[in-house]
PDB file of C-alpha atoms in Angstrom:
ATOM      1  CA  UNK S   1       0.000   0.000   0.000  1.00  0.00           C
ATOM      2  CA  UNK S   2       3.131   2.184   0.133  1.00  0.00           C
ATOM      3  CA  UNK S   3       6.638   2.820  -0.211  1.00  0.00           C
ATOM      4  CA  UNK S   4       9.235   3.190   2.410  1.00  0.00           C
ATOM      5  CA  UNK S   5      11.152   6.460   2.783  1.00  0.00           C
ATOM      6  CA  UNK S   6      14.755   5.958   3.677  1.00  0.00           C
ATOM      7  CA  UNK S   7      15.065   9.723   4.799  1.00  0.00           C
ATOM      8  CA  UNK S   8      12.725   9.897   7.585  1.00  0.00           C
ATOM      9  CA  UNK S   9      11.977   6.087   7.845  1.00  0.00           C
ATOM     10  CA  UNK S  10       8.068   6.678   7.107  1.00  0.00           C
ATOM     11  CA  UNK S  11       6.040   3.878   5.133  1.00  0.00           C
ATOM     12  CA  UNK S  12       4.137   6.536   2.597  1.00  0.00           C
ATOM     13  CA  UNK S  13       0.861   5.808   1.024  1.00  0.00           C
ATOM     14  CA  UNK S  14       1.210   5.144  -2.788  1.00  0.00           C
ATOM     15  CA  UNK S  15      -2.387   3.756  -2.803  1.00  0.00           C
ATOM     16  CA  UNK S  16      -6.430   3.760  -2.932  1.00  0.00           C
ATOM     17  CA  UNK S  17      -8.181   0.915  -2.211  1.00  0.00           C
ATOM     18  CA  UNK S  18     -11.980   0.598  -2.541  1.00  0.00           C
ATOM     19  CA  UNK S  19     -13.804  -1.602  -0.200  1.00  0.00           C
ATOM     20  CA  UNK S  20     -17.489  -2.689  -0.694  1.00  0.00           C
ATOM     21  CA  UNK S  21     -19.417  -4.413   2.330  1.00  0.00           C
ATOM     22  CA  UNK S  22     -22.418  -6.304   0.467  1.00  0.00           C
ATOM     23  CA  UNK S  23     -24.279  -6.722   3.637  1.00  0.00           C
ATOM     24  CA  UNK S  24     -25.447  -3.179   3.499  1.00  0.00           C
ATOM     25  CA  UNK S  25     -24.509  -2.117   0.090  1.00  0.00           C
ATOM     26  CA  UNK S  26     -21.792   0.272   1.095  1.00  0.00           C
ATOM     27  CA  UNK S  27     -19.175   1.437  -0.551  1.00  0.00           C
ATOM     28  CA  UNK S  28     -15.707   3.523   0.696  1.00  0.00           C
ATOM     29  CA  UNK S  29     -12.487   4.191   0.099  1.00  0.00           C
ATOM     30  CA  UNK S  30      -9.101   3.780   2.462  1.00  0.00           C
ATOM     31  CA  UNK S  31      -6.195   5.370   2.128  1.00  0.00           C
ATOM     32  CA  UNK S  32      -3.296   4.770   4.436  1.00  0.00           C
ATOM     33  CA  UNK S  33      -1.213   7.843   4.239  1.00  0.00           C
ATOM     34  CA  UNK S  34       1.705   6.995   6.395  1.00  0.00           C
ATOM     35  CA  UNK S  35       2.901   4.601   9.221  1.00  0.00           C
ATOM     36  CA  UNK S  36       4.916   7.205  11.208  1.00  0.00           C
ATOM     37  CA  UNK S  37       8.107   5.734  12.536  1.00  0.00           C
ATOM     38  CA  UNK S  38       6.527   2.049  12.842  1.00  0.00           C
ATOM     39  CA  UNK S  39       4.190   3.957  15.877  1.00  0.00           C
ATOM     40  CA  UNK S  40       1.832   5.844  14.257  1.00  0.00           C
ATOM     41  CA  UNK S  41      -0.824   5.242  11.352  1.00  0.00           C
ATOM     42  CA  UNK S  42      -2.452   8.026   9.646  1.00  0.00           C
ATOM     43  CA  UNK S  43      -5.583   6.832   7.610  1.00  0.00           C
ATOM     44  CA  UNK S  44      -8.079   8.366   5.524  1.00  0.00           C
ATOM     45  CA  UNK S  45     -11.310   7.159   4.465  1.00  0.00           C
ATOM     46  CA  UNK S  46     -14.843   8.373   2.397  1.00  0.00           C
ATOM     47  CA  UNK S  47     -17.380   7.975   0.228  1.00  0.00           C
ATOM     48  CA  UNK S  48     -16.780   7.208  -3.418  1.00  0.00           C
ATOM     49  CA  UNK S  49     -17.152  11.052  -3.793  1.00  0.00           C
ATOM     50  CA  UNK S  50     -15.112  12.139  -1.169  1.00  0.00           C
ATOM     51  CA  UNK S  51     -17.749  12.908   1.266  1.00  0.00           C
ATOM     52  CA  UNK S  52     -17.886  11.921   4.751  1.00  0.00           C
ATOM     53  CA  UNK S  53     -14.758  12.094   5.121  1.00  0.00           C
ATOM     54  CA  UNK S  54     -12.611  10.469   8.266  1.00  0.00           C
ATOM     55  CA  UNK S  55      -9.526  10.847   9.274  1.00  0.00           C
ATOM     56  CA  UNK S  56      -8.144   8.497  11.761  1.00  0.00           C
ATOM     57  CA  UNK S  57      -4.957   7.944  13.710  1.00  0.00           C
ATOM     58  CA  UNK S  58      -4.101   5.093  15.528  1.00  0.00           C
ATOM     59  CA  UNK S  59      -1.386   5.202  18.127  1.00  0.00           C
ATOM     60  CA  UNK S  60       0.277   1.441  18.031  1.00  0.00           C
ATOM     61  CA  UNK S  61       1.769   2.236  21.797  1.00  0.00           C
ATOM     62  CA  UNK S  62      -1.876   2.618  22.710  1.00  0.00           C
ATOM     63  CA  UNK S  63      -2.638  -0.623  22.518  1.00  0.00           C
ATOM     64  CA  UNK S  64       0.175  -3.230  23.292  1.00  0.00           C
ATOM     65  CA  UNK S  65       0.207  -6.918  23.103  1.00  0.00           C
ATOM     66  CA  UNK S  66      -1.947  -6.731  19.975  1.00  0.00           C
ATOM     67  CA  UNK S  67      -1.294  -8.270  16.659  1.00  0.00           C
ATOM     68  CA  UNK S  68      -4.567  -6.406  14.744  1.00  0.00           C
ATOM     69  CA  UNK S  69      -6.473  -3.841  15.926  1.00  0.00           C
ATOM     70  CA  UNK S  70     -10.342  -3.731  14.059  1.00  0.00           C
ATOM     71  CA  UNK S  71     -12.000  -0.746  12.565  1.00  0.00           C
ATOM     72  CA  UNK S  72     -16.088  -0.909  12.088  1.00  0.00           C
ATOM     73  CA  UNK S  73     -16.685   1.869   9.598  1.00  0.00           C
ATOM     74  CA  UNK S  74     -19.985   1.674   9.926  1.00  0.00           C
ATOM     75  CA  UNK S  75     -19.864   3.134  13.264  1.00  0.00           C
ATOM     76  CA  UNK S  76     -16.673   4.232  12.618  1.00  0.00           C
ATOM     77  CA  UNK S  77     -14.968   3.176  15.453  1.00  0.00           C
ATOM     78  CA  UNK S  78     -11.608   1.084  17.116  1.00  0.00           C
ATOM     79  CA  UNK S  79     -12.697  -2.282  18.046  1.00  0.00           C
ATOM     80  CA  UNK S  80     -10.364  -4.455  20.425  1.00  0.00           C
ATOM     81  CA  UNK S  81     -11.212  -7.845  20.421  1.00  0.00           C
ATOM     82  CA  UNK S  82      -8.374 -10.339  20.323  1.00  0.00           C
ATOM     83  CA  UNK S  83      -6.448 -12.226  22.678  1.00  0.00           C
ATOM     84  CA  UNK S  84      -3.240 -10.426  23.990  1.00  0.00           C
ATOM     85  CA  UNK S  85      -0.456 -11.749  21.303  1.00  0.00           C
ATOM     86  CA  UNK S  86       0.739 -13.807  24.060  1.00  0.00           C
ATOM     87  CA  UNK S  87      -1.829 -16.193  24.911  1.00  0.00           C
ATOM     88  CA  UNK S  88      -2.159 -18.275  21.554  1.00  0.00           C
ATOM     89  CA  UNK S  89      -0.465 -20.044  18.780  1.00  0.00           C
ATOM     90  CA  UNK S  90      -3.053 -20.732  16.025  1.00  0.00           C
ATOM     91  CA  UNK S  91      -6.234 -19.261  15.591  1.00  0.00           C
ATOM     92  CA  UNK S  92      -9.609 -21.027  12.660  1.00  0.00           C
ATOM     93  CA  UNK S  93     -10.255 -18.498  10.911  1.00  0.00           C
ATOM     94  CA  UNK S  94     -12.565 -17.433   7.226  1.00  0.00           C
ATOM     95  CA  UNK S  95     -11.973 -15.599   4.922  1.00  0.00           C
ATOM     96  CA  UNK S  96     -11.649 -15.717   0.824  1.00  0.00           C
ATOM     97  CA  UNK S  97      -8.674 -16.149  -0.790  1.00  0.00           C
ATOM     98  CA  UNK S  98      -7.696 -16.524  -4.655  1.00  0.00           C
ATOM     99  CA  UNK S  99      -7.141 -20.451  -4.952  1.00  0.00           C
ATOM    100  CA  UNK S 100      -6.098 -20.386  -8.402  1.00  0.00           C
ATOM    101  CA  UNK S 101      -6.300 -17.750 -11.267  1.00  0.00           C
ATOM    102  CA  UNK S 102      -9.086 -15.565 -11.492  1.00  0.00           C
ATOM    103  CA  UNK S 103     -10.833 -18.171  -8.665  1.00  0.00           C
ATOM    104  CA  UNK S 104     -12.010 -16.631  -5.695  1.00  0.00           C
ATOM    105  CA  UNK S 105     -13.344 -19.003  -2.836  1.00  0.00           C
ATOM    106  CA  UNK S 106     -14.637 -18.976   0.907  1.00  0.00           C
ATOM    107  CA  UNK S 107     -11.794 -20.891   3.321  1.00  0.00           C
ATOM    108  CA  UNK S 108     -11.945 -22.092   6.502  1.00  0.00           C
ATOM    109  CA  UNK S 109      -8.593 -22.039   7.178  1.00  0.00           C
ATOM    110  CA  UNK S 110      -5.742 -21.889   9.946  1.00  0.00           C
ATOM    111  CA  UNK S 111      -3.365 -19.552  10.699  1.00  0.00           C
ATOM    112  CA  UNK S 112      -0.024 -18.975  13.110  1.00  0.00           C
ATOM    113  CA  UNK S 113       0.953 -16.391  15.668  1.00  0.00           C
ATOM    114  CA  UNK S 114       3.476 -14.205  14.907  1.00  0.00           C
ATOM    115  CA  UNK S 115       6.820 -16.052  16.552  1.00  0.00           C
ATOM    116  CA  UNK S 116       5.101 -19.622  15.795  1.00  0.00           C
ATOM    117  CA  UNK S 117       7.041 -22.085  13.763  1.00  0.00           C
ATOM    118  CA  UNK S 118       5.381 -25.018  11.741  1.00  0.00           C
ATOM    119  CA  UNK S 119       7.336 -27.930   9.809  1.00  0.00           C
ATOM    120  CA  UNK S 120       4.806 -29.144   7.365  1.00  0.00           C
ATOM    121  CA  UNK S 121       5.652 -32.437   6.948  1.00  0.00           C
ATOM    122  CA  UNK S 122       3.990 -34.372   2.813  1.00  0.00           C
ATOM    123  CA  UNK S 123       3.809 -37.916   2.009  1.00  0.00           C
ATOM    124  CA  UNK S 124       3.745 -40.099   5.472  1.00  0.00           C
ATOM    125  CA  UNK S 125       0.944 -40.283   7.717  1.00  0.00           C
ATOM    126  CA  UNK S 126       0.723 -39.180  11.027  1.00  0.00           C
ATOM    127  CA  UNK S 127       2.234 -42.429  12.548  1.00  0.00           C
ATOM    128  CA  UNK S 128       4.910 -42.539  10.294  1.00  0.00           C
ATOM    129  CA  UNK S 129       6.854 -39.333  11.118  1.00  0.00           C
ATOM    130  CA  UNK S 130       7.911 -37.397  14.433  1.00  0.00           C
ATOM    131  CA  UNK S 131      10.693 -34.865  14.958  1.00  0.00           C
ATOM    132  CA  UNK S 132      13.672 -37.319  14.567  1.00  0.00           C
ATOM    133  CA  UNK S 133      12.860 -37.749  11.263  1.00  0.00           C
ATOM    134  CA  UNK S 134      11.389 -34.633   9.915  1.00  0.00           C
ATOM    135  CA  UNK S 135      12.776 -33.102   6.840  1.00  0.00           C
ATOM    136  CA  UNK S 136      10.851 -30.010   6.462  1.00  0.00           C
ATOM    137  CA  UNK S 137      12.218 -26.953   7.980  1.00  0.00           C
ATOM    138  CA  UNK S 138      10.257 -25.104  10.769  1.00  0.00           C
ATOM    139  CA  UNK S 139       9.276 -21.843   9.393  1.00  0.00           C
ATOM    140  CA  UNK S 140       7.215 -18.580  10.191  1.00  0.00           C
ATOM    141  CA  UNK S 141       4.611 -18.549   7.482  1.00  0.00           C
ATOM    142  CA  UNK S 142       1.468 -17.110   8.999  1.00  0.00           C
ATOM    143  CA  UNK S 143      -0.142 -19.772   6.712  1.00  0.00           C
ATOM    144  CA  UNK S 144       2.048 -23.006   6.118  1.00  0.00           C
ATOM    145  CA  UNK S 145      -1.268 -24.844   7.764  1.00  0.00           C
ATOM    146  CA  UNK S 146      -3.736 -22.951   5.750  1.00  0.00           C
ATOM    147  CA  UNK S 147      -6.814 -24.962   4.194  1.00  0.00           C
ATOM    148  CA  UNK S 148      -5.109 -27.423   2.287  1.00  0.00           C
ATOM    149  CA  UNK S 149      -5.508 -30.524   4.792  1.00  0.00           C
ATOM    150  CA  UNK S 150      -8.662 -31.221   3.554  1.00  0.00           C
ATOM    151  CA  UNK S 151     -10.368 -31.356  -0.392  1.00  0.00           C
ATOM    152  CA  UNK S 152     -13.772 -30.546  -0.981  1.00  0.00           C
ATOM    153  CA  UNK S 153     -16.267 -33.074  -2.101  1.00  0.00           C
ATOM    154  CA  UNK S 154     -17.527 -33.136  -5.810  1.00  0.00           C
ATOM    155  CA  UNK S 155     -20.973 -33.750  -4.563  1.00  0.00           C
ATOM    156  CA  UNK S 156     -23.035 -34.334  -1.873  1.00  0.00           C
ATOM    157  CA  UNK S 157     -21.006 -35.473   1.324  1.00  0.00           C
ATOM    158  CA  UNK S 158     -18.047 -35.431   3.729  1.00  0.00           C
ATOM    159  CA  UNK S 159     -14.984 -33.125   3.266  1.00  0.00           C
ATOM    160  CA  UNK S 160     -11.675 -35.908   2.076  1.00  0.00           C
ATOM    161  CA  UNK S 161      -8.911 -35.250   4.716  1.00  0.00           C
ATOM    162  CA  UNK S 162      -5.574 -35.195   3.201  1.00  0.00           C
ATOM    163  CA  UNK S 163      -4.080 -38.055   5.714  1.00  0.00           C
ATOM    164  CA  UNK S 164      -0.388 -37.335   5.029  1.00  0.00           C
ATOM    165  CA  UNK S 165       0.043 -33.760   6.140  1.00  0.00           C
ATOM    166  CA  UNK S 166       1.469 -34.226   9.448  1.00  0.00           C
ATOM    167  CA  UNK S 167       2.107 -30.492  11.122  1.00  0.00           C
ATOM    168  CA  UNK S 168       4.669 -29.888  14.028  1.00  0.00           C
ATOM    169  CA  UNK S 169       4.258 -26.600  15.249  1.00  0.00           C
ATOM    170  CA  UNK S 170       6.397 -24.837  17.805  1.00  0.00           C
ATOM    171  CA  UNK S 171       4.649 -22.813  19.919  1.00  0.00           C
ATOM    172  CA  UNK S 172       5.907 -19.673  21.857  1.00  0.00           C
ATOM    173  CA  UNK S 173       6.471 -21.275  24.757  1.00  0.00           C
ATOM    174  CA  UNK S 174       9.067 -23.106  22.350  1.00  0.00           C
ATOM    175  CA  UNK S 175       7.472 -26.682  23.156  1.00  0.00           C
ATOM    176  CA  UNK S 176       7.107 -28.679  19.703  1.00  0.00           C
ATOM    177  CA  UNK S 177       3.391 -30.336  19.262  1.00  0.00           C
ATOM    178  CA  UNK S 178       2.337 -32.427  16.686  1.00  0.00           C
ATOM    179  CA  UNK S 179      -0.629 -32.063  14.806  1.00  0.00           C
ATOM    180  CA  UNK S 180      -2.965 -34.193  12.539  1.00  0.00           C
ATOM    181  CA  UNK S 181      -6.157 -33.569  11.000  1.00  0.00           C
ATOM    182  CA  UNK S 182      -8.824 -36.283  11.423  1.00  0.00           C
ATOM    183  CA  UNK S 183     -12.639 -34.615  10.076  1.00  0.00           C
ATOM    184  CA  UNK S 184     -13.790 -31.336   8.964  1.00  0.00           C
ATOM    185  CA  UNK S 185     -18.140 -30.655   8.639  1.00  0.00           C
ATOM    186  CA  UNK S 186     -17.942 -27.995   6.372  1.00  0.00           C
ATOM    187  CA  UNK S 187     -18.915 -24.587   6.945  1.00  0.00           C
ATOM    188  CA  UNK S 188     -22.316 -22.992   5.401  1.00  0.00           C
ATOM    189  CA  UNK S 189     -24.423 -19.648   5.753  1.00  0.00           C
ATOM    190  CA  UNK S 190     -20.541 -17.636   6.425  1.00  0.00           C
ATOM    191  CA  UNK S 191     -20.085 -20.424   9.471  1.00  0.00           C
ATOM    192  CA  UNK S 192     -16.762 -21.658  10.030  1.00  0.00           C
ATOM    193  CA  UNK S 193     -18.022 -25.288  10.396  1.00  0.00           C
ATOM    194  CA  UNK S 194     -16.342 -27.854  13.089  1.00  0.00           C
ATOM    195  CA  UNK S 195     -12.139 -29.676  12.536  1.00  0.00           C
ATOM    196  CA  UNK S 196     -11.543 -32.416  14.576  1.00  0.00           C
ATOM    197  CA  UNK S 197      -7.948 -32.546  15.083  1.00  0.00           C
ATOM    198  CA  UNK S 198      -5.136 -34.570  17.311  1.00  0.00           C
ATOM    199  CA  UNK S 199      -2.602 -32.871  19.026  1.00  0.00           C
ATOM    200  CA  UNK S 200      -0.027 -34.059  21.664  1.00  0.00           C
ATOM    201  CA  UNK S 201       3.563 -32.290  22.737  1.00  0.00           C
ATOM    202  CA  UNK S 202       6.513 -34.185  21.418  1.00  0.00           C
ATOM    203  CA  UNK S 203       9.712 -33.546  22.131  1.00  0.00           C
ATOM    204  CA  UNK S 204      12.914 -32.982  19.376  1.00  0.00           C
ATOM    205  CA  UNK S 205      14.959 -35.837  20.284  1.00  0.00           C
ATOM    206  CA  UNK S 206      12.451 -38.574  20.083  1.00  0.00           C
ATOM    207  CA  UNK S 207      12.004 -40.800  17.185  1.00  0.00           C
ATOM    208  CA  UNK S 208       8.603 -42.781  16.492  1.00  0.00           C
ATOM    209  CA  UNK S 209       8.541 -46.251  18.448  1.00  0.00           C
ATOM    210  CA  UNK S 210       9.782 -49.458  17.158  1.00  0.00           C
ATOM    211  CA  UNK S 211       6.336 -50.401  15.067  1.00  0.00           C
ATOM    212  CA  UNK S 212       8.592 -54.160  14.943  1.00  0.00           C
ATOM    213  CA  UNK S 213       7.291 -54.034  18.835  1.00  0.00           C
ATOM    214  CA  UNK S 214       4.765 -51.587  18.915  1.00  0.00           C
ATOM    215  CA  UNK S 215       1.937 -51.671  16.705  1.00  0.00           C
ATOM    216  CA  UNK S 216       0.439 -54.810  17.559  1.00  0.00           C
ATOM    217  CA  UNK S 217      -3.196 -54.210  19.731  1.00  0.00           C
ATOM    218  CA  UNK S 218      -5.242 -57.140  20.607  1.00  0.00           C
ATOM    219  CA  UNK S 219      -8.029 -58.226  19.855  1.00  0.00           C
ATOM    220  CA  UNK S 220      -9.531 -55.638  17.756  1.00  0.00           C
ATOM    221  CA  UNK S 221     -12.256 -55.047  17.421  1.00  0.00           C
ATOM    222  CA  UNK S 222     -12.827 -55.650  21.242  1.00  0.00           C
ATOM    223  CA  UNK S 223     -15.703 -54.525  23.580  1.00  0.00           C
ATOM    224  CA  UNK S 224     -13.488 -54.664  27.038  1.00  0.00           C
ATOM    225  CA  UNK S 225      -9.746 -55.135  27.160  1.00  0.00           C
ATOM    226  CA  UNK S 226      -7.279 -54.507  24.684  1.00  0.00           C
ATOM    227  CA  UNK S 227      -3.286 -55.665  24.762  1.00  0.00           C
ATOM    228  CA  UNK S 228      -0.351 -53.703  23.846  1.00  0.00           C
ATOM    229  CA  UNK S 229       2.692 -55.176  22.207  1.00  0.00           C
ATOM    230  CA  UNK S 230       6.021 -53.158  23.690  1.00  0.00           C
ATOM    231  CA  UNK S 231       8.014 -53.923  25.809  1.00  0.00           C
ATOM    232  CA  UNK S 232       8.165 -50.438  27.002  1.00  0.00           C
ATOM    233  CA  UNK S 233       6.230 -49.316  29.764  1.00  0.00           C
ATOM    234  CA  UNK S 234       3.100 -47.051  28.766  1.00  0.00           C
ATOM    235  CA  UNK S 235       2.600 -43.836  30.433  1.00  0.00           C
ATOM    236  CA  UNK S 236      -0.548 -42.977  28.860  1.00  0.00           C
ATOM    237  CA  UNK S 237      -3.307 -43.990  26.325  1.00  0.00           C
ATOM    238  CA  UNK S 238      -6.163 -41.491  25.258  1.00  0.00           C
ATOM    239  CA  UNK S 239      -9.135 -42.752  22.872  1.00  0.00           C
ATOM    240  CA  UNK S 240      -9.894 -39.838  20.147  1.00  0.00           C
ATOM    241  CA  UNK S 241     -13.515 -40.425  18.241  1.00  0.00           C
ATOM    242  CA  UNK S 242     -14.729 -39.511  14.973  1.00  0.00           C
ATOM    243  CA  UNK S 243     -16.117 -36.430  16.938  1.00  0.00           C
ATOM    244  CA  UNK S 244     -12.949 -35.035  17.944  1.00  0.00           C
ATOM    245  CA  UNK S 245     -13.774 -36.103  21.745  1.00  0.00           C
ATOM    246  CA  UNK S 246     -10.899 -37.495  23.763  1.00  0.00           C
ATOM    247  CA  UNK S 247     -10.894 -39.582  26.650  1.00  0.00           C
ATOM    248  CA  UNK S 248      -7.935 -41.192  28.941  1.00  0.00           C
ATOM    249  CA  UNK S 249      -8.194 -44.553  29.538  1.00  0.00           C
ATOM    250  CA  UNK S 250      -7.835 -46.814  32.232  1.00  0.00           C
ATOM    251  CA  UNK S 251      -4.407 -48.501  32.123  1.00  0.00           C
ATOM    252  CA  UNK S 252      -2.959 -51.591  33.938  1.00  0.00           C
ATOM    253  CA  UNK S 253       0.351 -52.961  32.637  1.00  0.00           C
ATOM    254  CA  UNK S 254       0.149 -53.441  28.811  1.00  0.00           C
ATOM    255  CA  UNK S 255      -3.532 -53.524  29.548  1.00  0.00           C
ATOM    256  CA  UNK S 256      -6.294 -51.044  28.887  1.00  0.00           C
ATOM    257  CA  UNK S 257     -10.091 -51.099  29.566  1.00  0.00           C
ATOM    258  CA  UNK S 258     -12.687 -49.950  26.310  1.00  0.00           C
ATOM    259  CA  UNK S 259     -15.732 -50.837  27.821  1.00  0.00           C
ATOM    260  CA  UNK S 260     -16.109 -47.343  28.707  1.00  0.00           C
ATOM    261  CA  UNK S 261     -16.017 -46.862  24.861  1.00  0.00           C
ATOM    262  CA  UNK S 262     -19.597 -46.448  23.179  1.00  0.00           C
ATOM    263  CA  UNK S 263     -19.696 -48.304  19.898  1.00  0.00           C
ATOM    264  CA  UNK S 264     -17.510 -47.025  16.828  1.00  0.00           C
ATOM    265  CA  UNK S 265     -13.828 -46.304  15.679  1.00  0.00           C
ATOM    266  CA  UNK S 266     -11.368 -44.578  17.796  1.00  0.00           C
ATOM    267  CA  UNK S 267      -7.925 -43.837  17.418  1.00  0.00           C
ATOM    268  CA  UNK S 268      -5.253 -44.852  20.243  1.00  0.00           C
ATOM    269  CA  UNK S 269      -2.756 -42.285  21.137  1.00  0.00           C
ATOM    270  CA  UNK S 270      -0.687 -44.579  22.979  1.00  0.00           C
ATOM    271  CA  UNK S 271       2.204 -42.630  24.945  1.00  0.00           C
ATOM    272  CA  UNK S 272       5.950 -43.989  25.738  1.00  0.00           C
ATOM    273  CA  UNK S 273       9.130 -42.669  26.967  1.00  0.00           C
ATOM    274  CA  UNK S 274      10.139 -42.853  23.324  1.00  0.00           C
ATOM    275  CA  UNK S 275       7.219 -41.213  21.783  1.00  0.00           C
ATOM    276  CA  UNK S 276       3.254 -42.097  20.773  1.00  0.00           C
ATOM    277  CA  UNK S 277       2.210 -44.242  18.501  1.00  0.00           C
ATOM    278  CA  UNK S 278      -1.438 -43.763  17.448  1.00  0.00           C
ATOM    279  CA  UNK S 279      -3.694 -46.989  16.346  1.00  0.00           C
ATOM    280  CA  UNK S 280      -6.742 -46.932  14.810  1.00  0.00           C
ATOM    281  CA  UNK S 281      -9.576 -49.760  16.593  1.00  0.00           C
ATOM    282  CA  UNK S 282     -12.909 -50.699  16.761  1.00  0.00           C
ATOM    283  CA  UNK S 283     -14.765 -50.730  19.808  1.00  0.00           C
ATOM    284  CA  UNK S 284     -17.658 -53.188  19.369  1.00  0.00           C
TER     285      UNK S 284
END
């Protein structure tokens, strides 16, 4: 929207920009004049012919710990309403975005903090890969998750999750989770529509478990207990459903108990000293 001055280290306006809110068939124009020593913006908007004119500065030392600030031009005033900067990583979000040329579409989509990594990891799914073995560099793109992770159908039905995208974000407080998509509804009417995800802290160091020793469960299907197959001692198993609903279940030994479990498919996140492997049953 503007050009940086190397004199008096001002960004200075170089463009108009028209913006058209459909809900109430109003039109205006925005022009940023300057951002004043990275503190200060200077911003002018009207009417198509000028009229009503406002002129508005906005102090960025006024309001710390903010990534955006909001502007309703309707009543034309400075709305506040995010988290301080500090308190998330990734926020769901919608908002349209040119997919391909001259191709404008609605996206649900998800987006990183500023000072939030994510390694995007292609082509193994999520129990295949884990920070030992991760070849795609951690990087700041506010959108490296985006809306990709999941296709839309040709017809009538369920979204297709993309199964091998496998996302390891670090966070700000520099602890490395990994994150896998498992179901997405859909969003309608401008709603953002539900994701059911997985996500569990790993830690740099650790490599996947030995599936040689690991990925055996038994029996499965099963309608009360189910067998592990390691001969390292499990800390932890939680029980994700097709719902995105988690639950921790009860663990003796090797052993765990799934007649808690109503009826369906559930996926084991099953938690070692080396790492998790997750395993897909049927609880009958």
């Amino acid at each position: 929207w503007g050009n940086y001055n190397m004199n008096n280290h001002n960004v200075e306006g170089s463009k108009v920009f028209v913006l058209y809110n459909k809900g109430i068939n109003m039109y205006k124009k925005i022009f940023i004049k300057t951002l004043t020593a990275d503190t200060m913006w200077h911003v002018i908007m009207s009417n198509i012919d000028n009229t009503d004119s406002v002129y508005l500065n906005i102090n960025k030392k006024q309001h710390p710990n903010r990534l955006f600030m909001y502007y309703d031009m309707v009543k034309e005033q400075l709305n506040d309403r995010e988290p301080v900067k500090t308190d998330w990583d990734i926020v769901w979000t919608r908002y349209k975005d040119m997919i391909a040329p001259n191709t404008v579409y609605p996206l649900t989509s998800i987006l990183m903090n500023k000072g939030v990594t994510v390694a995007k990891n292609l082509g193994k799914k999520c129990n295949e890969v884990w920070p030992g073995n991760v070849n795609a560099p951690y990087v700041p793109q506010t959108d490296i998750i985006g809306w990709d992770w999941k296709i839309p159908p040709m017809g009538p039905g369920a979204y297709i999750l993309v199964d091998t995208f496998v996302y390891f974000v670090k966070a700000l407080d520099s602890k490395i989770y990994k994150i896998a998509f498992n179901g997405f509804t859909g969003a309608s009417s401008g709603a953002i529509g539900k994701t059911y995800f997985s996500d569990h802290e790993v830690f740099a160091s650790v490599n996947k478990i030995d599936v040689s020793r690991a990925s055996m469960v038994y029996p499965n299907p099963a309608n009360h207990l189910i067998t592990i197959n390691t001969y390292e001692p499990i800390l932890k198993v939680v029980a994700l459903d097709i719902k995105g609903s988690i639950q921790t279940l009860p663990l003796t030994d090797n052993t765990i108990d799934v007649s808690g479990l109503t009826t369906g498919i559930y996926l084991l996140n099953i938690q070692t000293a080396s790492g998790v492997l997750t395993q897909k049953i049927i609880k009958e």
